[in-house]
JSON list of C-alpha atoms in Angstrom, two decimals:
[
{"chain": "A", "resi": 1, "resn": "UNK", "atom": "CA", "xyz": [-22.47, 7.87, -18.46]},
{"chain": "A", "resi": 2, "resn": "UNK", "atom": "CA", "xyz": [-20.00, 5.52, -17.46]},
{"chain": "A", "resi": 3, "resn": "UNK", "atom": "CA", "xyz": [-17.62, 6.25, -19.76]},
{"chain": "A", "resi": 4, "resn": "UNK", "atom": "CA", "xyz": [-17.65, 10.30, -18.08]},
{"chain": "A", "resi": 5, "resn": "UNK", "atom": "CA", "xyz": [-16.76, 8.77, -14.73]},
{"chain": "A", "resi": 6, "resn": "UNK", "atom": "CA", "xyz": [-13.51, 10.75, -14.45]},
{"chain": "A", "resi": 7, "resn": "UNK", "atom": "CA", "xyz": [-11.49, 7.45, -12.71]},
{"chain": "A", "resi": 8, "resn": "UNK", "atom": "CA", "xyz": [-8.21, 8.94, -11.52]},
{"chain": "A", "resi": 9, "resn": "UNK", "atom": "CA", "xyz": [-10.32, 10.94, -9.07]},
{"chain": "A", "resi": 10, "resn": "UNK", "atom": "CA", "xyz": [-12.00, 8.09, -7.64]},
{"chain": "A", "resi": 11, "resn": "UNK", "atom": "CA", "xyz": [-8.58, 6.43, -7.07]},
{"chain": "A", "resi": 12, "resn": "UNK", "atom": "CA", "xyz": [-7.77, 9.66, -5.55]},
{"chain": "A", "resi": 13, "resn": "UNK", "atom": "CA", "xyz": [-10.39, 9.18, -3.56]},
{"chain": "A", "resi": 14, "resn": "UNK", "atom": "CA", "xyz": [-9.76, 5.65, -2.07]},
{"chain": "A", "resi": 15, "resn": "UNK", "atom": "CA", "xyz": [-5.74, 6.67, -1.92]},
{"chain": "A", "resi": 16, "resn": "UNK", "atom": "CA", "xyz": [-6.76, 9.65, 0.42]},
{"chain": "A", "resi": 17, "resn": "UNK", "atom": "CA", "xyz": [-9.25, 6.90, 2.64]},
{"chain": "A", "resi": 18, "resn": "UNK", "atom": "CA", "xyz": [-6.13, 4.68, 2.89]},
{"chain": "A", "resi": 19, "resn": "UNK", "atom": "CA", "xyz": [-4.51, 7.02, 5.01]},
{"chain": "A", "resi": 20, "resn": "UNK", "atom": "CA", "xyz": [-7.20, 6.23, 7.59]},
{"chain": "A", "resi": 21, "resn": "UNK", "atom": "CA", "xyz": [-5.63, 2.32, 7.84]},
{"chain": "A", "resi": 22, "resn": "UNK", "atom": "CA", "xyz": [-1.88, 3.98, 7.05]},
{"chain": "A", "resi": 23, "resn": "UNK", "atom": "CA", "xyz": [-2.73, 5.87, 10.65]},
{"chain": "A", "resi": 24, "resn": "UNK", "atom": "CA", "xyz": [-3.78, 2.88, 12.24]},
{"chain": "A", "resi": 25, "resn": "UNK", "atom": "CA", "xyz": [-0.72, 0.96, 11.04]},
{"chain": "A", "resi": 26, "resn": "UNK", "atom": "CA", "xyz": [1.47, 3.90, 12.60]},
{"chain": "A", "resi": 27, "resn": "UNK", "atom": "CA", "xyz": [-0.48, 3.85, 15.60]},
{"chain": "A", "resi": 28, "resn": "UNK", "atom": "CA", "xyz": [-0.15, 0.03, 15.97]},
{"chain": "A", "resi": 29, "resn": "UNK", "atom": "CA", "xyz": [3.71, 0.47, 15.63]},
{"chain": "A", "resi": 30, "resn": "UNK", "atom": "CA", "xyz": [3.91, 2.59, 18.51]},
{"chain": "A", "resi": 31, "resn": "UNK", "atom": "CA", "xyz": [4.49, 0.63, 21.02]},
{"chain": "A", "resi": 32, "resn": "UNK", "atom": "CA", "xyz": [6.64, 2.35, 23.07]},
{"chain": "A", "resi": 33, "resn": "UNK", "atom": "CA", "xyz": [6.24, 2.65, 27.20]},
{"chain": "A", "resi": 34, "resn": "UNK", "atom": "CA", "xyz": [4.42, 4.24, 29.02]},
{"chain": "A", "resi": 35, "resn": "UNK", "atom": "CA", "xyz": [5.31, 7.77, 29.66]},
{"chain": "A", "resi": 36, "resn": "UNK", "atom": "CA", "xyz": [4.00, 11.10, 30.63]},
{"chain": "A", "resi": 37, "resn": "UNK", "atom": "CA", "xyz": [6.21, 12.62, 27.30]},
{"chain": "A", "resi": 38, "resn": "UNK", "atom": "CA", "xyz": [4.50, 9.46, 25.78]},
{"chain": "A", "resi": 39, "resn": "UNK", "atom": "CA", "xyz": [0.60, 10.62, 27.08]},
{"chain": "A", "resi": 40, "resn": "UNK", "atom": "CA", "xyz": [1.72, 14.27, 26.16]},
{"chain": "A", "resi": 41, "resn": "UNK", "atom": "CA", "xyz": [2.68, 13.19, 22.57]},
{"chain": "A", "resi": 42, "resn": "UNK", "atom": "CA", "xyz": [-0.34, 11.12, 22.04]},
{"chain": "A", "resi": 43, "resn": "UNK", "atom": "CA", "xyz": [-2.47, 13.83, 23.02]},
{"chain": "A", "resi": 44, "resn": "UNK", "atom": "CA", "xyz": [-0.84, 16.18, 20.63]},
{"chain": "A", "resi": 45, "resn": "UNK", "atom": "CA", "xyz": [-1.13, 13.87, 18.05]},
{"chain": "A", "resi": 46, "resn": "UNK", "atom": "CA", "xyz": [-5.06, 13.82, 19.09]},
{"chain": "A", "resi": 47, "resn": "UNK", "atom": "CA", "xyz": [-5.51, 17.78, 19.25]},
{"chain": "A", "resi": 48, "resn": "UNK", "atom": "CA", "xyz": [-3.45, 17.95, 15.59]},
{"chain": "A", "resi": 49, "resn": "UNK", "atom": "CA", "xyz": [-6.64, 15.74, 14.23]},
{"chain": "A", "resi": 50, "resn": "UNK", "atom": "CA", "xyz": [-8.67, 18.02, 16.10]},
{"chain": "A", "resi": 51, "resn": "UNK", "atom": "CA", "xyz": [-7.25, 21.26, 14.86]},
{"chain": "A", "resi": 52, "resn": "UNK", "atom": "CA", "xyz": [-8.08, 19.53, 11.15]},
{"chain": "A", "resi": 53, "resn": "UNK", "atom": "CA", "xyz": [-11.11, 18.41, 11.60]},
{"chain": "A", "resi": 54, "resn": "UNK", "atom": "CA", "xyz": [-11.83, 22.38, 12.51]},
{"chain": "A", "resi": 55, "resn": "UNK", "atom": "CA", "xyz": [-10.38, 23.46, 9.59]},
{"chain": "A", "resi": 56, "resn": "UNK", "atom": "CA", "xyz": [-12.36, 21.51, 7.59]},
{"chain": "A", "resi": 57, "resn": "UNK", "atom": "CA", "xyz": [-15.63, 22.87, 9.26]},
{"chain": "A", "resi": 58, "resn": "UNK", "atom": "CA", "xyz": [-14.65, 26.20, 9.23]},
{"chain": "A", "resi": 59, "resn": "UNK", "atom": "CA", "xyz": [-12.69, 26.59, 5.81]},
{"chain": "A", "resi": 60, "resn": "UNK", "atom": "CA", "xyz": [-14.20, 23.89, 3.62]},
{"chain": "A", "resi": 61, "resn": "UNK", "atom": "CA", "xyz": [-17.70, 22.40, 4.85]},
{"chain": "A", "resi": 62, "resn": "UNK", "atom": "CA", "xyz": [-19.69, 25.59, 6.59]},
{"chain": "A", "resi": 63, "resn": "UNK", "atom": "CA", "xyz": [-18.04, 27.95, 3.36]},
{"chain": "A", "resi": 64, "resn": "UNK", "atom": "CA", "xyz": [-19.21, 25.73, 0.64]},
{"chain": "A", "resi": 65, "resn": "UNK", "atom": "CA", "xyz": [-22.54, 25.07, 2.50]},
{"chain": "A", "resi": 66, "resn": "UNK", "atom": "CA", "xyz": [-23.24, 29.10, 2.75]},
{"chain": "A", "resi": 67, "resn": "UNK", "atom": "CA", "xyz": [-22.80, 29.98, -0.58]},
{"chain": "A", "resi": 68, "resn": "UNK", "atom": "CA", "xyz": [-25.28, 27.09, -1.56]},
{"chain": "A", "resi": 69, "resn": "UNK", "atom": "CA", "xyz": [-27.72, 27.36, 1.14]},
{"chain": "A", "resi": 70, "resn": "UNK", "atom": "CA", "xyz": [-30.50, 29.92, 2.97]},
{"chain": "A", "resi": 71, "resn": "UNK", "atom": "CA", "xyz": [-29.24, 30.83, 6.34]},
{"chain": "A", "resi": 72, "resn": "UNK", "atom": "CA", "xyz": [-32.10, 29.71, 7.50]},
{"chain": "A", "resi": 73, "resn": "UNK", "atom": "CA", "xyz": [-31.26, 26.12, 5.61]},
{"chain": "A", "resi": 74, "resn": "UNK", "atom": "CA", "xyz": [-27.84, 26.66, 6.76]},
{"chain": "A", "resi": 75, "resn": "UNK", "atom": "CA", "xyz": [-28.43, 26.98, 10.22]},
{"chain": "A", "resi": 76, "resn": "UNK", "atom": "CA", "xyz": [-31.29, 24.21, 10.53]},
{"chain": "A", "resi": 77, "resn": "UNK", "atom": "CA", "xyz": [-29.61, 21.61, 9.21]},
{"chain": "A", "resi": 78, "resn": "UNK", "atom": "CA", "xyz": [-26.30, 23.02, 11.32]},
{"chain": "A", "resi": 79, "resn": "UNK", "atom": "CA", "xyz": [-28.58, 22.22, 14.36]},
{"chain": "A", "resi": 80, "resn": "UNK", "atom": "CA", "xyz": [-29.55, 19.17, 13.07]},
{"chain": "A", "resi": 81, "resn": "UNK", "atom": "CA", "xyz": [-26.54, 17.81, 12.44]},
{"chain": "A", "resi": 82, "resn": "UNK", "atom": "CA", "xyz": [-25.41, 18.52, 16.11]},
{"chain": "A", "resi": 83, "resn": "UNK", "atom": "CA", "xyz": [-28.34, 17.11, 17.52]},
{"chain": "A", "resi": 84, "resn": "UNK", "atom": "CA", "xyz": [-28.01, 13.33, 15.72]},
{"chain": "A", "resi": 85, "resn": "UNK", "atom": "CA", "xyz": [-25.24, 13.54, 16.44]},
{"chain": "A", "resi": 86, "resn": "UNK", "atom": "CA", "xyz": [-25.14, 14.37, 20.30]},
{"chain": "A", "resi": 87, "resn": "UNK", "atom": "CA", "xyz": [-27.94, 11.95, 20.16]},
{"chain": "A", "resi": 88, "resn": "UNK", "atom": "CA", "xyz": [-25.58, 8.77, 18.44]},
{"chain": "A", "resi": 89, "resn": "UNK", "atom": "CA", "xyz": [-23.04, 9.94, 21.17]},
{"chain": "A", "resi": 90, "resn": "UNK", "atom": "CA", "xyz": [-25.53, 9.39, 23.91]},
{"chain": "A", "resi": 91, "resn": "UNK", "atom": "CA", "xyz": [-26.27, 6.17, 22.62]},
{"chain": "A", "resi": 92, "resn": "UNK", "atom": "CA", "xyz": [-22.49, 4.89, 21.97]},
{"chain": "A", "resi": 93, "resn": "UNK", "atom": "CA", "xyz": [-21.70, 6.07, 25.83]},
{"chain": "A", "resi": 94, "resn": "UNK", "atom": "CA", "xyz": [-24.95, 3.60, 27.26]},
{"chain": "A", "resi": 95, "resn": "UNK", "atom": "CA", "xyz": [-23.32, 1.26, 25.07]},
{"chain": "A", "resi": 96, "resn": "UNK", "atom": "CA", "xyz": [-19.92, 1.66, 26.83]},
{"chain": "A", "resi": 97, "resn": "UNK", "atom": "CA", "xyz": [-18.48, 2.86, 23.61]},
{"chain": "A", "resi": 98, "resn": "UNK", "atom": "CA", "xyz": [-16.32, 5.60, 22.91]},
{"chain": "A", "resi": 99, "resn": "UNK", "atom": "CA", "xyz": [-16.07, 6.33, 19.02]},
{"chain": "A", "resi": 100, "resn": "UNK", "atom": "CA", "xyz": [-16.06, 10.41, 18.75]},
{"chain": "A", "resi": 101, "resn": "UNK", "atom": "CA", "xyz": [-13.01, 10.22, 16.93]},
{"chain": "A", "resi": 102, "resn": "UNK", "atom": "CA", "xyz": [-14.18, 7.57, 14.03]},
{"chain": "A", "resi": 103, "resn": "UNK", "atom": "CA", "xyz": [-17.31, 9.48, 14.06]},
{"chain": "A", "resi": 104, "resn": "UNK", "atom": "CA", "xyz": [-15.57, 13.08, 13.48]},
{"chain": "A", "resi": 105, "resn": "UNK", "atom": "CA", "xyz": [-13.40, 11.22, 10.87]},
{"chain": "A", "resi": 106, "resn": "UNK", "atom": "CA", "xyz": [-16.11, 10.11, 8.87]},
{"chain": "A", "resi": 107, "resn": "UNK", "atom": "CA", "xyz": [-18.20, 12.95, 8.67]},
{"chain": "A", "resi": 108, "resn": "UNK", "atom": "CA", "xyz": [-15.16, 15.20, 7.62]},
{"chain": "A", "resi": 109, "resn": "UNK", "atom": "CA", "xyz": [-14.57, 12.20, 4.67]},
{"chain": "A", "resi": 110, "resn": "UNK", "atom": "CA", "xyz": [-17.46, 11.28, 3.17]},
{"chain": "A", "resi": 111, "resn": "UNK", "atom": "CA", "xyz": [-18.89, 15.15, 2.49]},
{"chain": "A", "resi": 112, "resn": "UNK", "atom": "CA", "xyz": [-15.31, 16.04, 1.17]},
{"chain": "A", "resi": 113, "resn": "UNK", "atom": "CA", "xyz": [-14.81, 12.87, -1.05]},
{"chain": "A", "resi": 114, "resn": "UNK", "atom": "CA", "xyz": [-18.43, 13.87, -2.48]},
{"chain": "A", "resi": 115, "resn": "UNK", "atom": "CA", "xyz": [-17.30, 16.91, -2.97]},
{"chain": "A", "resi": 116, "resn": "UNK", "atom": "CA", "xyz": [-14.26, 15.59, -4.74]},
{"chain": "A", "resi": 117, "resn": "UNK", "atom": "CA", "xyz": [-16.42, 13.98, -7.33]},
{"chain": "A", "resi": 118, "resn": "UNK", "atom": "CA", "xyz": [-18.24, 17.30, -7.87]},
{"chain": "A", "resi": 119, "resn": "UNK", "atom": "CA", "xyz": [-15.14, 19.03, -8.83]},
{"chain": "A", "resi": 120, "resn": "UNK", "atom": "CA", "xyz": [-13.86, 16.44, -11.36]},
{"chain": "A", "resi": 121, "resn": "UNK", "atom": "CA", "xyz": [-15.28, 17.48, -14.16]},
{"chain": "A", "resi": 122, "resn": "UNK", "atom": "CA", "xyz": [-15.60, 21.45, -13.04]},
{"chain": "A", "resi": 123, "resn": "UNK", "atom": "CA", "xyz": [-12.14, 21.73, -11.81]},
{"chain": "A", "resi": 124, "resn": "UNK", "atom": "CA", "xyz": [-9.40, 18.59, -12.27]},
{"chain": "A", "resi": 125, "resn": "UNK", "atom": "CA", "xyz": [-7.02, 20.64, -10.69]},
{"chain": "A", "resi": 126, "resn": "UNK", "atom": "CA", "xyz": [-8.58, 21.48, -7.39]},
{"chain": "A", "resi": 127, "resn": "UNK", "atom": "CA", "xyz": [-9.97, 18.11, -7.10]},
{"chain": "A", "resi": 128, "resn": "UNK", "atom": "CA", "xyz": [-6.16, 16.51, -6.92]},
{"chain": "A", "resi": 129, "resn": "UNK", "atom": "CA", "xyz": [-5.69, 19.54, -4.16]},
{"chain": "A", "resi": 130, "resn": "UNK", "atom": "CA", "xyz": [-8.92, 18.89, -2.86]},
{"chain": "A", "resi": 131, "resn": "UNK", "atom": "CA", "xyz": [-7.70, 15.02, -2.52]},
{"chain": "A", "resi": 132, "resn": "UNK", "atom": "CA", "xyz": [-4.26, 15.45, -1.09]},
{"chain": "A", "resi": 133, "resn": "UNK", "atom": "CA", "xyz": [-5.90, 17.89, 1.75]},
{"chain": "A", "resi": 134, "resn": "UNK", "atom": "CA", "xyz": [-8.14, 14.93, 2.15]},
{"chain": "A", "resi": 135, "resn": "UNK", "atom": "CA", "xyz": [-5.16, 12.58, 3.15]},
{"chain": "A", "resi": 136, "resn": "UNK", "atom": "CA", "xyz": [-3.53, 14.95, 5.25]},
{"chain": "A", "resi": 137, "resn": "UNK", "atom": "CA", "xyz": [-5.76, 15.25, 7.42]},
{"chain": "A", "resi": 138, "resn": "UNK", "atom": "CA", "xyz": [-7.25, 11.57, 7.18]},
{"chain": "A", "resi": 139, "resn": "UNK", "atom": "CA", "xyz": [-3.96, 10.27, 8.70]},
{"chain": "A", "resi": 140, "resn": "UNK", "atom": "CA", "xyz": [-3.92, 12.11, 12.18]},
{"chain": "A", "resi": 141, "resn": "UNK", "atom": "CA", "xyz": [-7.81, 11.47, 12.56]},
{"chain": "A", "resi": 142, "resn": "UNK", "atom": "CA", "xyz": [-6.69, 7.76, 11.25]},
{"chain": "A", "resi": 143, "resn": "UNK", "atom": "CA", "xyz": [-4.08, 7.26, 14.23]},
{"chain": "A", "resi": 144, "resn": "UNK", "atom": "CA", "xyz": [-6.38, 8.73, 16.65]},
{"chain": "A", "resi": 145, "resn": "UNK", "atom": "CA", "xyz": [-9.38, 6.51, 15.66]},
{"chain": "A", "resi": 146, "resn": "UNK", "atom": "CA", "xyz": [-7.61, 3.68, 15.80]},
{"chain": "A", "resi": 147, "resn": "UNK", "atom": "CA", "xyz": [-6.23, 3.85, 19.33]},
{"chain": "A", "resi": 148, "resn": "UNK", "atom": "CA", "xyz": [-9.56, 4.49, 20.39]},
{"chain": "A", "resi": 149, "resn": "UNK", "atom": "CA", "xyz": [-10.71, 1.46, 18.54]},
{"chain": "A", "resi": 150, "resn": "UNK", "atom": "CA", "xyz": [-8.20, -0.13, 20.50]},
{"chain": "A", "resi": 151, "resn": "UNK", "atom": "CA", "xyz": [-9.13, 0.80, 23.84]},
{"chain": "A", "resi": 152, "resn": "UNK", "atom": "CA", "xyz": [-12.30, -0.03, 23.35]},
{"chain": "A", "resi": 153, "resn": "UNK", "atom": "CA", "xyz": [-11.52, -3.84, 22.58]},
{"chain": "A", "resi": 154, "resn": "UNK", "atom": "CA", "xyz": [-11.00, -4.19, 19.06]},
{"chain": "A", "resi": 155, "resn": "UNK", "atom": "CA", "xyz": [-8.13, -6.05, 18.08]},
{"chain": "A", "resi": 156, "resn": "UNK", "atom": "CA", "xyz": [-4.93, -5.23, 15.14]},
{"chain": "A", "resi": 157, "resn": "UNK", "atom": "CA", "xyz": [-6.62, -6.96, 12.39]},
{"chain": "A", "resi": 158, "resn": "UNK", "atom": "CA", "xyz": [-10.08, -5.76, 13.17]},
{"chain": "A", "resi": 159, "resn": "UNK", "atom": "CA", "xyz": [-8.88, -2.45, 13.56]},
{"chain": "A", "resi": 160, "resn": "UNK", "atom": "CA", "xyz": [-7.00, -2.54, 10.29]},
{"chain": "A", "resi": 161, "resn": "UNK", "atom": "CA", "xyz": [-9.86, -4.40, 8.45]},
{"chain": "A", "resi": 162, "resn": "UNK", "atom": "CA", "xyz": [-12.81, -1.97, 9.54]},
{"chain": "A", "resi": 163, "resn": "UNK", "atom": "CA", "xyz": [-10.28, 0.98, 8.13]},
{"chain": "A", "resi": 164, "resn": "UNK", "atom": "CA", "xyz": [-9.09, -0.46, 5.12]},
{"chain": "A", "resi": 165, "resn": "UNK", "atom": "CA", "xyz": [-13.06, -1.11, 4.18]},
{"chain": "A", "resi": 166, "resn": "UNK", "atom": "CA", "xyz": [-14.07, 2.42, 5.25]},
{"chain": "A", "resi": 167, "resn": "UNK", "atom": "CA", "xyz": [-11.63, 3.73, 2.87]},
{"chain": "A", "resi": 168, "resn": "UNK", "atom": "CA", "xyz": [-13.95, 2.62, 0.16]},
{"chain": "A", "resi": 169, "resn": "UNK", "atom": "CA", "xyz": [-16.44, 5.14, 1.24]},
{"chain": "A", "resi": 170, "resn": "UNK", "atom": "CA", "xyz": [-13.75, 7.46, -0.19]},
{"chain": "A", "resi": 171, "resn": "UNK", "atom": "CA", "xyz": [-14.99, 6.46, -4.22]},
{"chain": "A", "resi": 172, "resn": "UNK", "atom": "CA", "xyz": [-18.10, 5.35, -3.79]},
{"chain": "A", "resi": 173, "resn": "UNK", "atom": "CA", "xyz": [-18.92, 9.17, -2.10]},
{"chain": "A", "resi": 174, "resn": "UNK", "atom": "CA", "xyz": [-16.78, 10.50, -4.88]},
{"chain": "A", "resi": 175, "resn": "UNK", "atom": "CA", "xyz": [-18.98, 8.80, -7.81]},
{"chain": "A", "resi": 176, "resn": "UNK", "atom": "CA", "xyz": [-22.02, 9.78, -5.82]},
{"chain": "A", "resi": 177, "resn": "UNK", "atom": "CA", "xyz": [-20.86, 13.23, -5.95]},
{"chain": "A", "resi": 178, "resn": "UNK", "atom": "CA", "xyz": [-19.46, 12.92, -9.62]},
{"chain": "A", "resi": 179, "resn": "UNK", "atom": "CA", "xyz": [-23.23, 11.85, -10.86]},
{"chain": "A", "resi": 180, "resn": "UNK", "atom": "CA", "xyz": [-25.29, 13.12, -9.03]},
{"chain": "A", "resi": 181, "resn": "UNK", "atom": "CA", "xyz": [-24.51, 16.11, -7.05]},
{"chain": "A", "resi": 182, "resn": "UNK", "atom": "CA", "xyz": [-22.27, 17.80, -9.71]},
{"chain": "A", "resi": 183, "resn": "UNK", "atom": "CA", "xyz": [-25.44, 20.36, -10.79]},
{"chain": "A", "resi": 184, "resn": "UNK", "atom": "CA", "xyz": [-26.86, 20.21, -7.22]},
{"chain": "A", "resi": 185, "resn": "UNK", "atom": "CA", "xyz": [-24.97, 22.55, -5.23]},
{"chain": "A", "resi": 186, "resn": "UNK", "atom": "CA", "xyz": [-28.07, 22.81, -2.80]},
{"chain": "A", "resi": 187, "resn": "UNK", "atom": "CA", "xyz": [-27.87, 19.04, -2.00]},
{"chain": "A", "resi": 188, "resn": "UNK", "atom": "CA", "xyz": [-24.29, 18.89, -1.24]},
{"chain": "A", "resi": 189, "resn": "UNK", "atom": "CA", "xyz": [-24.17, 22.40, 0.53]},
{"chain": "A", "resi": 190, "resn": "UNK", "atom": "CA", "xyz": [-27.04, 20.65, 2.79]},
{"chain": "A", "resi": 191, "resn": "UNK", "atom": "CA", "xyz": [-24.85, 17.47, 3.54]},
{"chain": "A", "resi": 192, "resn": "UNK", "atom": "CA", "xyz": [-21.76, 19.89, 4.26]},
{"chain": "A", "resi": 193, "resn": "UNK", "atom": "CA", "xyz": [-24.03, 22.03, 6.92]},
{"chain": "A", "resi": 194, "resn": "UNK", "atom": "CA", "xyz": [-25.42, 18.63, 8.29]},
{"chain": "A", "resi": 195, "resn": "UNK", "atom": "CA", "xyz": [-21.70, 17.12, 8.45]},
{"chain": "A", "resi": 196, "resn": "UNK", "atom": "CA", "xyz": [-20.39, 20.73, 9.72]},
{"chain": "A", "resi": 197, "resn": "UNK", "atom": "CA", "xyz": [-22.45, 20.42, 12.97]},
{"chain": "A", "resi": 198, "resn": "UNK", "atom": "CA", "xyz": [-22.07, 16.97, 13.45]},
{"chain": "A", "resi": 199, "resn": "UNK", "atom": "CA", "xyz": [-18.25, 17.63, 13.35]},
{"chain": "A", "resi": 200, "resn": "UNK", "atom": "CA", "xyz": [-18.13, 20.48, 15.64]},
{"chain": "A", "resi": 201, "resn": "UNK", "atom": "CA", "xyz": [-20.19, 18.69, 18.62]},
{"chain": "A", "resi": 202, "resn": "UNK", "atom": "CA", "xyz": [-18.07, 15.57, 18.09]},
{"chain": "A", "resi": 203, "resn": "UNK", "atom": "CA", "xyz": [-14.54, 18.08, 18.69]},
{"chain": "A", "resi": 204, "resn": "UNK", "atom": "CA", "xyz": [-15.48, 19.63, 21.73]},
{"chain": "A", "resi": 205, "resn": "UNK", "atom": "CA", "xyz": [-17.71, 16.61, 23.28]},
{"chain": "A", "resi": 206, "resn": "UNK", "atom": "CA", "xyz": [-15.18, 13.74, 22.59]},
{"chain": "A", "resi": 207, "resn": "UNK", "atom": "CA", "xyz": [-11.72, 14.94, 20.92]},
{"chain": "A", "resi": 208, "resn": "UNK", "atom": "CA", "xyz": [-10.88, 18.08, 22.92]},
{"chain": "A", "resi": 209, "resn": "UNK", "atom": "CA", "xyz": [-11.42, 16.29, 26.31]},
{"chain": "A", "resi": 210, "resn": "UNK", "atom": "CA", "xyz": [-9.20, 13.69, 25.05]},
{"chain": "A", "resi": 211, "resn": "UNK", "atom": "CA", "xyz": [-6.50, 15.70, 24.74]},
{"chain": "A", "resi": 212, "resn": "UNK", "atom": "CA", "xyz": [-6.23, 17.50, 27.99]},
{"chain": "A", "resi": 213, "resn": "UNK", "atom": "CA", "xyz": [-2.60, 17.21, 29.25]},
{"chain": "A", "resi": 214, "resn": "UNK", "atom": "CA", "xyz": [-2.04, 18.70, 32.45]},
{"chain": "A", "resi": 215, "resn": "UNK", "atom": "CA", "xyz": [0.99, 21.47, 32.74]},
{"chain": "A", "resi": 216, "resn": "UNK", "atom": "CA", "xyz": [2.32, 20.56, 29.01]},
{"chain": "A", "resi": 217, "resn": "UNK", "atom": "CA", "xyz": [2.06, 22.58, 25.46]},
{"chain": "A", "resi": 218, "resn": "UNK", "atom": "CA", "xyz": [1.88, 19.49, 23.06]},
{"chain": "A", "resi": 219, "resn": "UNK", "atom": "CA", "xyz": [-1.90, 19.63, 22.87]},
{"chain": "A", "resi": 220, "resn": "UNK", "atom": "CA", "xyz": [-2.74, 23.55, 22.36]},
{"chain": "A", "resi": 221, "resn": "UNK", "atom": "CA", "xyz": [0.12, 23.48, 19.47]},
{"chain": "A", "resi": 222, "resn": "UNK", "atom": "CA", "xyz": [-0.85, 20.04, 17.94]},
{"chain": "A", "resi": 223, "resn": "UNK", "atom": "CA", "xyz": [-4.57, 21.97, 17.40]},
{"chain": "A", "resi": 224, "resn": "UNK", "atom": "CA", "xyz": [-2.79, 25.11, 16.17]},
{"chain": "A", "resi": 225, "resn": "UNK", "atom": "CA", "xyz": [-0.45, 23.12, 13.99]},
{"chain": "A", "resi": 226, "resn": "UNK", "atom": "CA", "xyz": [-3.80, 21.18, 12.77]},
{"chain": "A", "resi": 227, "resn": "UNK", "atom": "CA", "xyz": [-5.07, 24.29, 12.11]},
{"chain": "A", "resi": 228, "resn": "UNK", "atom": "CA", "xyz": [-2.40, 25.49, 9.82]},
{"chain": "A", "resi": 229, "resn": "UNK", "atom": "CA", "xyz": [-2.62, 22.49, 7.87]},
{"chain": "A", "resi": 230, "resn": "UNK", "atom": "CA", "xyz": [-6.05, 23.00, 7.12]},
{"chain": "A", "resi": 231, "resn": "UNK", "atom": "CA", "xyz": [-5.62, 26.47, 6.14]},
{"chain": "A", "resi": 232, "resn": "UNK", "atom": "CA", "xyz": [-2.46, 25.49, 3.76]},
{"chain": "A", "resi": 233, "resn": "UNK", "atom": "CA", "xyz": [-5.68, 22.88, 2.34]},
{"chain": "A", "resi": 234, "resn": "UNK", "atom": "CA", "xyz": [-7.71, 25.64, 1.84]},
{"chain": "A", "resi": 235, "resn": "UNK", "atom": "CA", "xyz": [-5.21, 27.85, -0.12]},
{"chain": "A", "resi": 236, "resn": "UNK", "atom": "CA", "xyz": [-3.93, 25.09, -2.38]},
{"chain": "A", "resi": 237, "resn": "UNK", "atom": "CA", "xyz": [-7.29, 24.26, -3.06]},
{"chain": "A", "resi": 238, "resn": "UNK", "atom": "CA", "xyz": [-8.61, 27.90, -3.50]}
]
């Protein structure tokens, strides 16, 4: 079994996590003044990882998940996905915390890297897609998490330490989905419905908000350009 494990897809897994701490890095650079083109910028940069994290519900998770899954499978586990997750929100805002971003991050990742796995063996070539699209987007969502990190406390090396370790979600979801999900397309078109709704009440509860800029374009076109990039994802990939 081991010997099967296709390993330059699980690298390509953990590179495309590193772009998470890569973001953060970039983020921590920035260090520029304060600014309204500076607050208009930032929130671009946070409606581009919004636009992505879209395109990965709509073009990647809820597709895959509807040609696995029952509607009504599809749709429960939609629902459910949005309400754990509306529910973890809840609880992180009693807490003081404000983590939407991480949270939308992770649950576009970790189904996607499983997914990755899945398609080693099936499809080599549309894995390595599958894993660049993967990075794209992961460093946007990286640079957004990680000033939001920041501003809730956590300090440069925490920051950079809790991202570089998440990264290694990246192959352990992609050997997860390598051996076991690879002949299960009901299991993972389940997690990609549960992640889907998750996602999608995480974007309009906590990202969108974020990236309100009063009188200015950045933000509208940093979702549309997010957009695009997901849909260039999804036609490399297809």
């Amino acid at each position: 079994m081991m010997a099967s494990i296709p390993w330059t897809m699980v690298a390509l897994a953990w590179a495309a996590g590193l772009c998470m701490p890569l973001g953060g890095v970039i983020a921590q650079l920035e260090r520029s003044h304060e600014s309204h083109v500076k607050r208009s910028w930032l929130a671009g940069i946070t409606a581009l990882g919004g636009g992505i994290l879209l395109a990965a519900v709509s073009l990647v998770l809820v597709p895959h998940a509807m040609q696995a899954l029952s509607i009504a499978t599809l749709l429960g586990l939609f629902l459910l996905g949005a309400l754990i997750f509306m529910q973890l929100d809840r609880w992180l805002a009693r807490g003081g915390g404000a983590k939407g971003q991480l949270l939308a991050m992770l649950m576009d990742f970790i189904p996607e890297a499983i997914a990755l796995g899945a398609l080693a063996s099936a499809s080599p070539a549309a894995a390595m897609l599958l894993a660049l699209f993967i990075a794209v987007q992961n460093l946007p969502e990286g640079f957004n998490a990680y000033r939001e990190l920041e501003g809730a406390g956590l300090t440069a090396r925490q920051g950079l330490g809790a991202f570089v370790l998440l990264s290694l979600l990246g192959p352990l979801a992609a050997l997860a989905g390598h051996l076991w999900l690879a002949d299960a397309p009901g299991v993972l078109g389940g997690l990609m419905a549960f992640a889907a709704g998750g996602i999608l009440y995480l974007v309009f509860q906590d990202i969108a908000p974020q990236s309100r800029v009063a009188h200015h374009w950045s933000p509208p076109l940093g979702a549309s350009l997010g957009f695009m990039i997901g849909m260039l994802g999804d036609r490399l990939v297809g």
